[in-house]
């Protein structure tokens, strides 16, 4: 019965994240952590984390089933089984974290235990976001896009916000069994975190500059069936090329989504006009490799190749073992190559443009080399997930990156969310997800950078050092 209770709590906790954004429900993470701390049984602590994770991830990522069933050619049973397998894998991180916590909590004082909680689960969150290509959905920071700690993104970055949330969750979990003196120290430290968050909440770290350029973001609204059909995908390419030729007469910058053009020969049909820029996604085929690529066409061509690929969607992590398993299930085996990690941003009339493709916006590290950019551009195609909650979940990562680095962001989707995002992460304008439409606007860009963009994790390390020292001093001097 307790396992079912933790599954229900995990399912409820999924509402803390986009698109529901009921950020206060992140407090539900206290319950599995409390189970690990108070229980003498290591297995019960592990089970609490595992079952909580199953509820969280299964309710939150059900939309992956749509891709497997509708476009992967799998039966209902196999599609659900694969989603369940993914959820078990993701839940293991919470279970393993609780396992370590169950062992360590017996030997460590409550005040230090808070920092152990932060370290354990932060490290596991980082591993989850990197191993097997990484899956950052439902990282704790993801709950704070509209929460009271959103002002910390530009200072500490997304991982830093997860640190803060874990610190507060750990404090609540530990405080229940703490002495009166320790409770007062913990409450004081938590108050300092809240006060700091309130003080920086409204700070604008970058300056906005009106370029005077007009942009057009073209959303084709083509279904994945159309994109996979040999005949219809050529019709899709024709639509995008025709629309570019019309829009370039009105706008200075025209942007097409991921994979709009089927090959590099189609680039010859894009007009090259002085002081005009066309950016498009394209499948680039070389002698030995295929790349998911962005090409900028102006007086010169600039090229960006996707670096962080979608695991199991664009490449198979884990080598031949998983590759053979995919073959037995008759799942399509992707063969996209990754671009070099170090790639230069695009430049158009002194505007520096940081580019990413689709899934890359879930990684803060994909933007670290773009801290001096004036604007971010993300091209995507979320038609794989039809009109599910996955579209808005994915979109929220672009909002977080805009907030984290203080940059205006243009996001262009074939099917998904096409939007213009401000440096505060707020949506300036957007299109409906499944429409064939064009988003037009006046391009404003950012000058400067955020503390996180300039210094990375150093501000976070300094803040936690101060917090740790403050807690130690309050305890040793018995201020309370």
Short mmCIF file of C-alpha atoms in Angstrom, two decimals:
data_model
loop_
_atom_site.label_atom_id
_atom_site.label_comp_id
_atom_site.label_asym_id
_atom_site.label_seq_id
_atom_site.Cartn_x
_atom_site.Cartn_y
_atom_site.Cartn_z
CA UNK A 1 0.00 0.00 0.00
CA UNK A 2 2.84 2.39 0.78
CA UNK A 3 4.24 1.90 -2.73
CA UNK A 4 0.89 2.95 -4.23
CA UNK A 5 0.88 6.02 -1.96
CA UNK A 6 4.28 7.14 -3.27
CA UNK A 7 3.16 6.54 -6.88
CA UNK A 8 0.18 8.86 -6.24
CA UNK A 9 2.44 11.49 -4.64
CA UNK A 10 4.82 11.31 -7.61
CA UNK A 11 1.94 11.67 -10.07
CA UNK A 12 0.70 14.74 -8.15
CA UNK A 13 4.24 16.20 -8.13
CA UNK A 14 4.25 16.13 -11.96
CA UNK A 15 1.77 19.04 -11.80
CA UNK A 16 4.56 21.23 -10.39
CA UNK A 17 6.15 21.24 -13.85
CA UNK A 18 5.14 22.72 -17.21
CA UNK A 19 2.58 23.00 -18.64
CA UNK A 20 0.68 23.05 -15.32
CA UNK A 21 3.30 25.09 -13.41
CA UNK A 22 1.83 24.43 -9.95
CA UNK A 23 5.34 25.04 -8.60
CA UNK A 24 4.37 24.74 -4.92
CA UNK A 25 3.71 20.99 -5.39
CA UNK A 26 7.48 20.47 -5.59
CA UNK A 27 7.22 20.19 -1.78
CA UNK A 28 5.89 16.65 -2.35
CA UNK A 29 9.50 15.54 -2.97
CA UNK A 30 9.88 15.83 0.82
CA UNK A 31 7.90 12.62 1.37
CA UNK A 32 10.24 10.06 -0.27
CA UNK A 33 13.24 11.83 1.29
CA UNK A 34 11.58 11.67 4.72
CA UNK A 35 11.04 7.95 4.21
CA UNK A 36 14.75 7.46 3.55
CA UNK A 37 15.80 9.50 6.59
CA UNK A 38 13.41 8.08 9.18
CA UNK A 39 13.40 4.43 8.09
CA UNK A 40 16.01 1.96 9.28
CA UNK A 41 15.35 -0.17 6.21
CA UNK A 42 17.53 0.74 3.23
CA UNK A 43 15.19 -1.17 0.90
CA UNK A 44 12.18 0.88 2.02
CA UNK A 45 14.03 4.10 1.34
CA UNK A 46 14.96 2.86 -2.12
CA UNK A 47 11.40 1.75 -2.83
CA UNK A 48 9.96 5.12 -1.77
CA UNK A 49 12.18 6.94 -4.27
CA UNK A 50 11.52 4.38 -7.01
CA UNK A 51 7.72 4.42 -6.68
CA UNK A 52 7.60 8.20 -6.38
CA UNK A 53 9.62 8.41 -9.59
CA UNK A 54 7.31 5.98 -11.40
CA UNK A 55 4.31 8.20 -10.66
CA UNK A 56 6.21 11.36 -11.60
CA UNK A 57 7.69 10.16 -14.89
CA UNK A 58 4.86 7.99 -16.17
CA UNK A 59 2.25 10.72 -15.80
CA UNK A 60 4.66 13.37 -17.04
CA UNK A 61 6.08 11.61 -20.10
CA UNK A 62 3.15 9.52 -21.35
CA UNK A 63 3.34 11.43 -24.65
CA UNK A 64 6.43 9.44 -25.69
CA UNK A 65 3.98 6.59 -26.26
CA UNK A 66 2.38 8.61 -29.09
CA UNK A 67 5.62 8.65 -31.06
CA UNK A 68 6.32 4.94 -30.55
CA UNK A 69 2.78 3.82 -31.39
CA UNK A 70 1.87 6.19 -34.22
CA UNK A 71 5.25 6.55 -35.94
CA UNK A 72 7.44 3.76 -34.58
CA UNK A 73 5.15 1.02 -35.91
CA UNK A 74 4.84 -0.65 -32.50
CA UNK A 75 1.82 -2.27 -30.86
CA UNK A 76 0.07 -0.66 -27.90
CA UNK A 77 1.65 -3.21 -25.55
CA UNK A 78 5.22 -2.71 -26.79
CA UNK A 79 4.84 1.09 -26.88
CA UNK A 80 3.55 1.21 -23.30
CA UNK A 81 6.21 -1.29 -22.26
CA UNK A 82 9.01 0.87 -23.67
CA UNK A 83 7.63 3.97 -21.92
CA UNK A 84 7.39 2.01 -18.67
CA UNK A 85 10.97 0.80 -19.11
CA UNK A 86 12.12 4.41 -19.59
CA UNK A 87 10.22 5.48 -16.46
CA UNK A 88 11.80 2.70 -14.41
CA UNK A 89 15.24 3.80 -15.61
CA UNK A 90 14.57 7.44 -14.68
CA UNK A 91 13.02 6.45 -11.34
CA UNK A 92 16.13 4.49 -10.40
CA UNK A 93 17.95 7.81 -9.89
CA UNK A 94 15.51 8.77 -7.13
CA UNK A 95 15.67 5.27 -5.68
CA UNK A 96 19.48 5.21 -5.67
CA UNK A 97 19.57 8.68 -4.12
CA UNK A 98 17.30 7.49 -1.32
CA UNK A 99 19.42 4.37 -0.88
CA UNK A 100 22.56 6.43 -0.24
CA UNK A 101 20.59 8.78 1.98
CA UNK A 102 19.27 5.89 4.08
CA UNK A 103 22.85 4.77 4.74
CA UNK A 104 24.37 8.19 5.41
CA UNK A 105 21.54 9.66 7.49
CA UNK A 106 22.38 7.33 10.39
CA UNK A 107 25.82 8.86 10.90
CA UNK A 108 25.43 12.58 10.09
CA UNK A 109 23.99 15.42 12.16
CA UNK A 110 20.80 17.06 10.81
CA UNK A 111 22.44 20.32 9.68
CA UNK A 112 25.08 18.55 7.62
CA UNK A 113 22.52 16.05 6.34
CA UNK A 114 20.80 18.88 4.45
CA UNK A 115 23.94 19.45 2.40
CA UNK A 116 24.35 15.69 1.85
CA UNK A 117 20.81 15.62 0.39
CA UNK A 118 21.70 18.51 -1.92
CA UNK A 119 24.95 16.89 -3.08
CA UNK A 120 23.48 13.39 -3.65
CA UNK A 121 20.43 14.41 -5.64
CA UNK A 122 22.18 17.22 -7.53
CA UNK A 123 24.84 14.81 -8.73
CA UNK A 124 22.24 12.24 -9.73
CA UNK A 125 20.25 14.91 -11.59
CA UNK A 126 23.41 15.90 -13.48
CA UNK A 127 24.13 12.25 -14.35
CA UNK A 128 20.54 11.74 -15.52
CA UNK A 129 20.92 14.80 -17.73
CA UNK A 130 24.08 13.37 -19.33
CA UNK A 131 24.07 9.56 -19.34
CA UNK A 132 22.73 7.84 -22.48
CA UNK A 133 22.34 11.21 -24.16
CA UNK A 134 20.61 12.80 -21.19
CA UNK A 135 16.97 13.34 -20.22
CA UNK A 136 16.42 16.59 -18.32
CA UNK A 137 12.63 16.48 -18.11
CA UNK A 138 11.40 16.94 -14.52
CA UNK A 139 14.68 18.17 -13.16
CA UNK A 140 13.74 20.21 -10.09
CA UNK A 141 14.65 23.55 -11.68
CA UNK A 142 12.02 22.84 -14.35
CA UNK A 143 9.33 23.53 -11.73
CA UNK A 144 10.45 27.12 -11.16
CA UNK A 145 9.83 28.78 -14.54
CA UNK A 146 6.92 30.63 -12.92
CA UNK A 147 7.90 29.99 -9.31
CA UNK A 148 9.34 32.32 -6.64
CA UNK A 149 12.90 31.22 -7.46
CA UNK A 150 12.85 32.10 -11.17
CA UNK A 151 14.98 35.16 -10.40
CA UNK A 152 17.85 32.82 -9.50
CA UNK A 153 18.20 31.37 -13.02
CA UNK A 154 20.33 34.29 -14.31
CA UNK A 155 22.59 34.09 -11.23
CA UNK A 156 22.99 30.38 -10.52
CA UNK A 157 21.81 28.71 -13.75
CA UNK A 158 19.33 25.85 -13.95
CA UNK A 159 21.47 23.39 -11.96
CA UNK A 160 21.86 26.06 -9.30
CA UNK A 161 18.11 26.47 -9.00
CA UNK A 162 17.86 22.70 -8.50
CA UNK A 163 20.47 23.10 -5.72
CA UNK A 164 18.31 25.72 -4.03
CA UNK A 165 15.11 23.68 -4.29
CA UNK A 166 16.92 20.62 -2.92
CA UNK A 167 18.30 22.69 -0.06
CA UNK A 168 14.78 23.80 0.91
CA UNK A 169 13.28 20.32 0.45
CA UNK A 170 16.13 18.82 2.49
CA UNK A 171 15.66 21.45 5.20
CA UNK A 172 11.97 20.63 5.57
CA UNK A 173 12.66 16.88 5.59
CA UNK A 174 15.39 17.15 8.24
CA UNK A 175 13.67 19.77 10.41
CA UNK A 176 10.90 17.40 11.51
CA UNK A 177 13.27 15.39 13.76
CA UNK A 178 15.72 18.20 14.60
CA UNK A 179 16.29 19.75 18.03
CA UNK A 180 14.77 23.13 18.83
CA UNK A 181 18.12 24.86 18.29
CA UNK A 182 18.65 23.13 14.96
CA UNK A 183 15.10 23.98 13.85
CA UNK A 184 15.76 27.67 14.50
CA UNK A 185 19.03 27.55 12.57
CA UNK A 186 17.36 25.79 9.64
CA UNK A 187 14.42 28.23 9.58
CA UNK A 188 16.81 31.19 9.64
CA UNK A 189 18.86 29.77 6.76
CA UNK A 190 15.70 29.07 4.74
CA UNK A 191 14.54 32.63 5.37
CA UNK A 192 17.84 33.97 4.02
CA UNK A 193 17.32 31.98 0.81
CA UNK A 194 13.78 33.33 0.40
CA UNK A 195 14.87 36.92 1.09
CA UNK A 196 17.72 36.70 -1.41
CA UNK A 197 15.35 35.26 -4.03
CA UNK A 198 12.90 38.13 -3.49
CA UNK A 199 15.64 40.77 -3.75
CA UNK A 200 16.86 39.55 -7.16
CA UNK A 201 13.46 38.57 -8.58
CA UNK A 202 12.92 41.65 -10.78
CA UNK A 203 16.52 42.45 -11.79
CA UNK A 204 17.08 42.82 -15.55
CA UNK A 205 20.64 41.69 -16.20
CA UNK A 206 20.87 42.53 -19.91
CA UNK A 207 20.01 45.61 -21.96
CA UNK A 208 17.40 45.50 -24.76
CA UNK A 209 18.27 47.03 -28.16
CA UNK A 210 15.79 47.58 -30.98
CA UNK A 211 17.49 46.52 -34.21
CA UNK A 212 14.75 47.85 -36.49
CA UNK A 213 14.75 44.52 -38.33
CA UNK A 214 11.49 42.71 -39.04
CA UNK A 215 11.40 38.94 -38.68
CA UNK A 216 9.07 36.21 -39.99
CA UNK A 217 8.93 32.80 -38.29
CA UNK A 218 7.30 30.25 -40.59
CA UNK A 219 5.38 27.42 -38.96
CA UNK A 220 4.34 24.83 -41.55
CA UNK A 221 2.09 22.79 -39.27
CA UNK A 222 2.82 19.57 -41.19
CA UNK A 223 1.98 16.34 -39.41
CA UNK A 224 4.62 13.68 -38.95
CA UNK A 225 2.74 11.45 -41.42
CA UNK A 226 3.23 14.16 -44.05
CA UNK A 227 6.89 14.57 -43.16
CA UNK A 228 7.49 10.82 -43.48
CA UNK A 229 5.63 10.49 -46.78
CA UNK A 230 7.96 10.71 -49.80
CA UNK A 231 5.43 12.68 -51.88
CA UNK A 232 4.10 14.94 -49.14
CA UNK A 233 7.47 15.91 -47.71
CA UNK A 234 8.41 17.33 -51.10
CA UNK A 235 5.18 19.35 -50.97
CA UNK A 236 6.27 20.52 -47.52
CA UNK A 237 9.61 21.69 -48.92
CA UNK A 238 7.84 23.50 -51.75
CA UNK A 239 5.61 25.30 -49.26
CA UNK A 240 8.58 26.50 -47.23
CA UNK A 241 10.52 27.66 -50.31
CA UNK A 242 7.49 29.50 -51.75
CA UNK A 243 6.77 31.16 -48.41
CA UNK A 244 10.40 32.26 -48.00
CA UNK A 245 10.33 33.98 -51.38
CA UNK A 246 7.18 35.86 -50.40
CA UNK A 247 8.24 36.78 -46.87
CA UNK A 248 11.74 37.97 -47.78
CA UNK A 249 10.12 40.89 -49.60
CA UNK A 250 8.52 42.08 -46.33
CA UNK A 251 10.92 40.92 -43.62
CA UNK A 252 14.66 41.29 -43.04
CA UNK A 253 15.04 37.92 -41.33
CA UNK A 254 13.05 34.82 -42.31
CA UNK A 255 13.41 31.62 -40.29
CA UNK A 256 12.20 28.10 -41.14
CA UNK A 257 11.96 25.19 -38.66
CA UNK A 258 14.09 22.08 -38.23
CA UNK A 259 14.32 19.85 -41.30
CA UNK A 260 12.37 22.18 -43.60
CA UNK A 261 14.58 21.40 -46.59
CA UNK A 262 15.37 17.85 -47.61
CA UNK A 263 18.86 18.37 -49.00
CA UNK A 264 21.49 21.02 -49.67
CA UNK A 265 20.53 21.39 -53.34
CA UNK A 266 17.33 23.13 -52.21
CA UNK A 267 19.43 26.00 -50.84
CA UNK A 268 19.94 27.27 -54.39
CA UNK A 269 16.23 28.18 -54.46
CA UNK A 270 16.58 30.57 -51.52
CA UNK A 271 17.17 34.15 -52.69
CA UNK A 272 20.39 35.85 -51.63
CA UNK A 273 19.63 39.52 -50.96
CA UNK A 274 21.93 42.11 -49.40
CA UNK A 275 21.05 42.88 -45.75
CA UNK A 276 18.53 40.02 -45.69
CA UNK A 277 18.92 36.75 -43.78
CA UNK A 278 17.22 33.38 -44.24
CA UNK A 279 17.81 30.65 -41.66
CA UNK A 280 16.59 27.12 -42.30
CA UNK A 281 16.87 23.62 -40.94
CA UNK A 282 18.10 21.02 -43.41
CA UNK A 283 19.17 17.40 -43.61
CA UNK A 284 22.80 17.63 -44.71
CA UNK A 285 24.29 14.57 -46.39
CA UNK A 286 28.04 14.26 -46.85
CA UNK A 287 30.05 11.34 -48.26
CA UNK A 288 30.09 9.50 -44.92
CA UNK A 289 27.64 11.20 -42.59
CA UNK A 290 24.19 12.75 -42.19
CA UNK A 291 23.79 15.88 -40.06
CA UNK A 292 20.82 17.73 -38.61
CA UNK A 293 21.92 21.17 -39.73
CA UNK A 294 21.01 24.86 -39.68
CA UNK A 295 22.11 26.99 -42.62
CA UNK A 296 22.10 30.80 -42.65
CA UNK A 297 21.84 32.31 -46.14
CA UNK A 298 22.82 35.95 -46.65
CA UNK A 299 25.83 37.43 -48.46
CA UNK A 300 27.63 34.33 -47.20
CA UNK A 301 26.51 30.91 -45.98
CA UNK A 302 26.98 29.94 -42.33
CA UNK A 303 26.42 26.46 -40.99
CA UNK A 304 25.64 24.86 -37.63
CA UNK A 305 25.49 21.09 -37.08
CA UNK A 306 23.50 19.71 -34.17
CA UNK A 307 25.81 18.65 -31.33
CA UNK A 308 23.52 17.05 -28.74
CA UNK A 309 21.46 14.38 -30.45
CA UNK A 310 18.19 12.80 -29.31
CA UNK A 311 19.01 9.36 -27.86
CA UNK A 312 17.17 6.57 -29.70
CA UNK A 313 15.70 9.20 -32.06
CA UNK A 314 18.85 10.35 -33.86
CA UNK A 315 21.43 7.88 -32.60
CA UNK A 316 21.59 4.73 -30.47
CA UNK A 317 23.55 5.07 -27.21
CA UNK A 318 25.04 1.99 -25.60
CA UNK A 319 26.64 0.38 -28.65
CA UNK A 320 25.76 -2.87 -30.38
CA UNK A 321 23.73 -4.36 -27.51
CA UNK A 322 20.96 -1.76 -27.73
CA UNK A 323 21.37 -1.57 -31.51
CA UNK A 324 20.62 -5.31 -31.80
CA UNK A 325 17.64 -4.94 -29.47
CA UNK A 326 16.21 -2.20 -31.72
CA UNK A 327 16.69 -4.51 -34.73
CA UNK A 328 14.73 -7.33 -33.05
CA UNK A 329 11.87 -4.97 -32.23
CA UNK A 330 11.96 -3.68 -35.82
CA UNK A 331 12.34 -0.13 -34.59
CA UNK A 332 13.88 2.35 -37.05
CA UNK A 333 17.60 2.80 -36.37
CA UNK A 334 18.66 6.43 -36.77
CA UNK A 335 22.04 7.37 -38.20
CA UNK A 336 22.57 11.07 -37.56
CA UNK A 337 26.10 12.24 -36.74
CA UNK A 338 26.82 14.94 -34.17
CA UNK A 339 28.57 18.18 -35.03
CA UNK A 340 31.71 19.45 -33.34
CA UNK A 341 31.21 20.78 -29.81
CA UNK A 342 33.01 24.05 -30.59
CA UNK A 343 31.04 25.90 -33.28
CA UNK A 344 30.90 29.62 -33.92
CA UNK A 345 27.63 31.56 -33.61
CA UNK A 346 26.12 33.11 -36.72
CA UNK A 347 26.77 36.79 -37.40
CA UNK A 348 24.41 39.06 -39.34
CA UNK A 349 25.21 42.78 -39.54
CA UNK A 350 26.95 42.71 -36.14
CA UNK A 351 24.11 40.72 -34.53
CA UNK A 352 25.53 37.57 -32.92
CA UNK A 353 23.10 34.65 -33.13
CA UNK A 354 23.37 31.54 -30.93
CA UNK A 355 21.70 28.56 -32.64
CA UNK A 356 20.39 25.25 -31.33
CA UNK A 357 18.19 22.51 -32.75
CA UNK A 358 15.23 20.90 -31.03
CA UNK A 359 16.30 18.79 -28.00
CA UNK A 360 19.46 20.88 -27.48
CA UNK A 361 17.49 23.55 -25.62
CA UNK A 362 17.14 21.10 -22.72
CA UNK A 363 20.89 21.46 -22.07
CA UNK A 364 22.29 24.62 -20.52
CA UNK A 365 25.75 23.50 -21.68
CA UNK A 366 24.60 23.86 -25.30
CA UNK A 367 24.51 27.64 -24.71
CA UNK A 368 27.67 28.28 -22.70
CA UNK A 369 29.64 29.30 -25.81
CA UNK A 370 26.84 31.71 -26.75
CA UNK A 371 26.98 33.97 -23.69
CA UNK A 372 28.11 36.91 -25.87
CA UNK A 373 25.27 36.36 -28.36
CA UNK A 374 22.58 39.00 -28.85
CA UNK A 375 19.77 36.58 -29.60
CA UNK A 376 19.10 32.83 -29.43
CA UNK A 377 17.38 30.85 -32.18
CA UNK A 378 16.00 27.34 -31.70
CA UNK A 379 14.59 25.35 -34.63
CA UNK A 380 12.47 22.32 -33.82
CA UNK A 381 9.91 19.80 -35.02
CA UNK A 382 7.67 18.31 -32.33
CA UNK A 383 5.18 16.69 -34.72
CA UNK A 384 6.29 13.31 -33.30
CA UNK A 385 4.17 14.06 -30.22
CA UNK A 386 1.06 15.36 -32.02
CA UNK A 387 -0.74 17.98 -29.88
CA UNK A 388 0.22 16.55 -26.49
CA UNK A 389 1.52 18.18 -23.31
CA UNK A 390 5.01 17.27 -24.50
CA UNK A 391 4.97 20.27 -26.86
CA UNK A 392 4.60 22.84 -24.09
CA UNK A 393 6.98 20.91 -21.84
CA UNK A 394 9.66 21.10 -24.52
CA UNK A 395 8.93 24.77 -25.20
CA UNK A 396 9.46 25.66 -21.54
CA UNK A 397 13.16 24.75 -21.85
CA UNK A 398 13.63 27.52 -24.43
CA UNK A 399 12.01 29.91 -21.95
CA UNK A 400 14.39 28.79 -19.22
CA UNK A 401 17.46 29.25 -21.45
CA UNK A 402 16.28 32.77 -22.38
CA UNK A 403 15.90 33.59 -18.67
CA UNK A 404 19.16 31.89 -17.68
CA UNK A 405 21.26 33.87 -20.16
CA UNK A 406 19.08 37.01 -20.42
CA UNK A 407 18.58 36.69 -24.19
CA UNK A 408 15.68 37.29 -26.54
CA UNK A 409 14.85 34.01 -28.23
CA UNK A 410 13.19 33.13 -31.53
CA UNK A 411 11.79 29.60 -31.52
CA UNK A 412 10.49 28.16 -34.77
CA UNK A 413 8.60 24.86 -34.90
CA UNK A 414 7.15 22.90 -37.80
CA UNK A 415 4.53 21.59 -35.38
CA UNK A 416 5.02 22.67 -31.80
CA UNK A 417 5.39 26.10 -30.23
CA UNK A 418 6.64 28.89 -32.48
CA UNK A 419 7.27 31.91 -30.26
CA UNK A 420 9.17 35.10 -29.51
CA UNK A 421 10.53 34.99 -25.95
CA UNK A 422 11.87 37.88 -23.87
CA UNK A 423 15.08 37.83 -21.77
CA UNK A 424 12.92 37.29 -18.68
CA UNK A 425 11.59 34.02 -20.11
CA UNK A 426 8.14 35.51 -20.73
CA UNK A 427 6.37 34.87 -24.03
CA UNK A 428 6.08 38.05 -26.12
CA UNK A 429 4.08 36.36 -28.88
CA UNK A 430 3.35 32.81 -30.05
CA UNK A 431 1.35 30.78 -32.56
CA UNK A 432 -1.09 27.94 -31.92
CA UNK A 433 0.78 24.64 -31.96
CA UNK A 434 -0.86 22.90 -34.92
CA UNK A 435 -1.61 25.84 -37.22
CA UNK A 436 0.07 26.67 -40.52
CA UNK A 437 0.92 30.30 -39.83
CA UNK A 438 3.61 32.98 -39.72
CA UNK A 439 4.72 34.90 -36.64
CA UNK A 440 5.94 38.37 -37.56
CA UNK A 441 7.54 40.94 -35.32
CA UNK A 442 10.18 43.57 -34.67
CA UNK A 443 13.51 42.11 -33.60
CA UNK A 444 14.83 43.28 -30.24
CA UNK A 445 18.13 41.81 -29.09
CA UNK A 446 20.09 41.68 -25.84
CA UNK A 447 23.38 43.30 -24.93
CA UNK A 448 25.43 42.05 -22.00
CA UNK A 449 25.22 38.85 -20.03
CA UNK A 450 23.90 37.40 -16.79
CA UNK A 451 26.13 36.44 -13.84
CA UNK A 452 25.66 32.80 -14.79
CA UNK A 453 26.57 33.51 -18.40
CA UNK A 454 29.76 35.26 -17.27
CA UNK A 455 30.90 33.15 -14.32
CA UNK A 456 29.13 29.80 -14.64
CA UNK A 457 28.77 27.94 -11.34
CA UNK A 458 31.03 30.25 -9.28
CA UNK A 459 28.15 32.39 -7.87
CA UNK A 460 26.37 29.22 -6.70
CA UNK A 461 29.48 27.83 -5.03
CA UNK A 462 30.04 31.14 -3.25
CA UNK A 463 26.42 31.32 -2.08
CA UNK A 464 26.44 27.79 -0.67
CA UNK A 465 29.76 28.35 1.04
CA UNK A 466 28.31 31.41 2.77
CA UNK A 467 25.18 29.45 3.72
CA UNK A 468 27.23 26.57 5.11
CA UNK A 469 29.48 28.89 7.14
CA UNK A 470 26.47 30.85 8.44
CA UNK A 471 24.75 27.66 9.62
CA UNK A 472 27.93 26.44 11.33
CA UNK A 473 28.48 29.76 13.11
CA UNK A 474 24.85 29.96 14.30
CA UNK A 475 25.11 26.45 15.70
CA UNK A 476 28.52 26.77 17.39
CA UNK A 477 27.84 30.16 18.92
CA UNK A 478 24.40 28.98 20.05
CA UNK A 479 22.81 32.19 18.79
CA UNK A 480 19.44 30.61 19.42
#
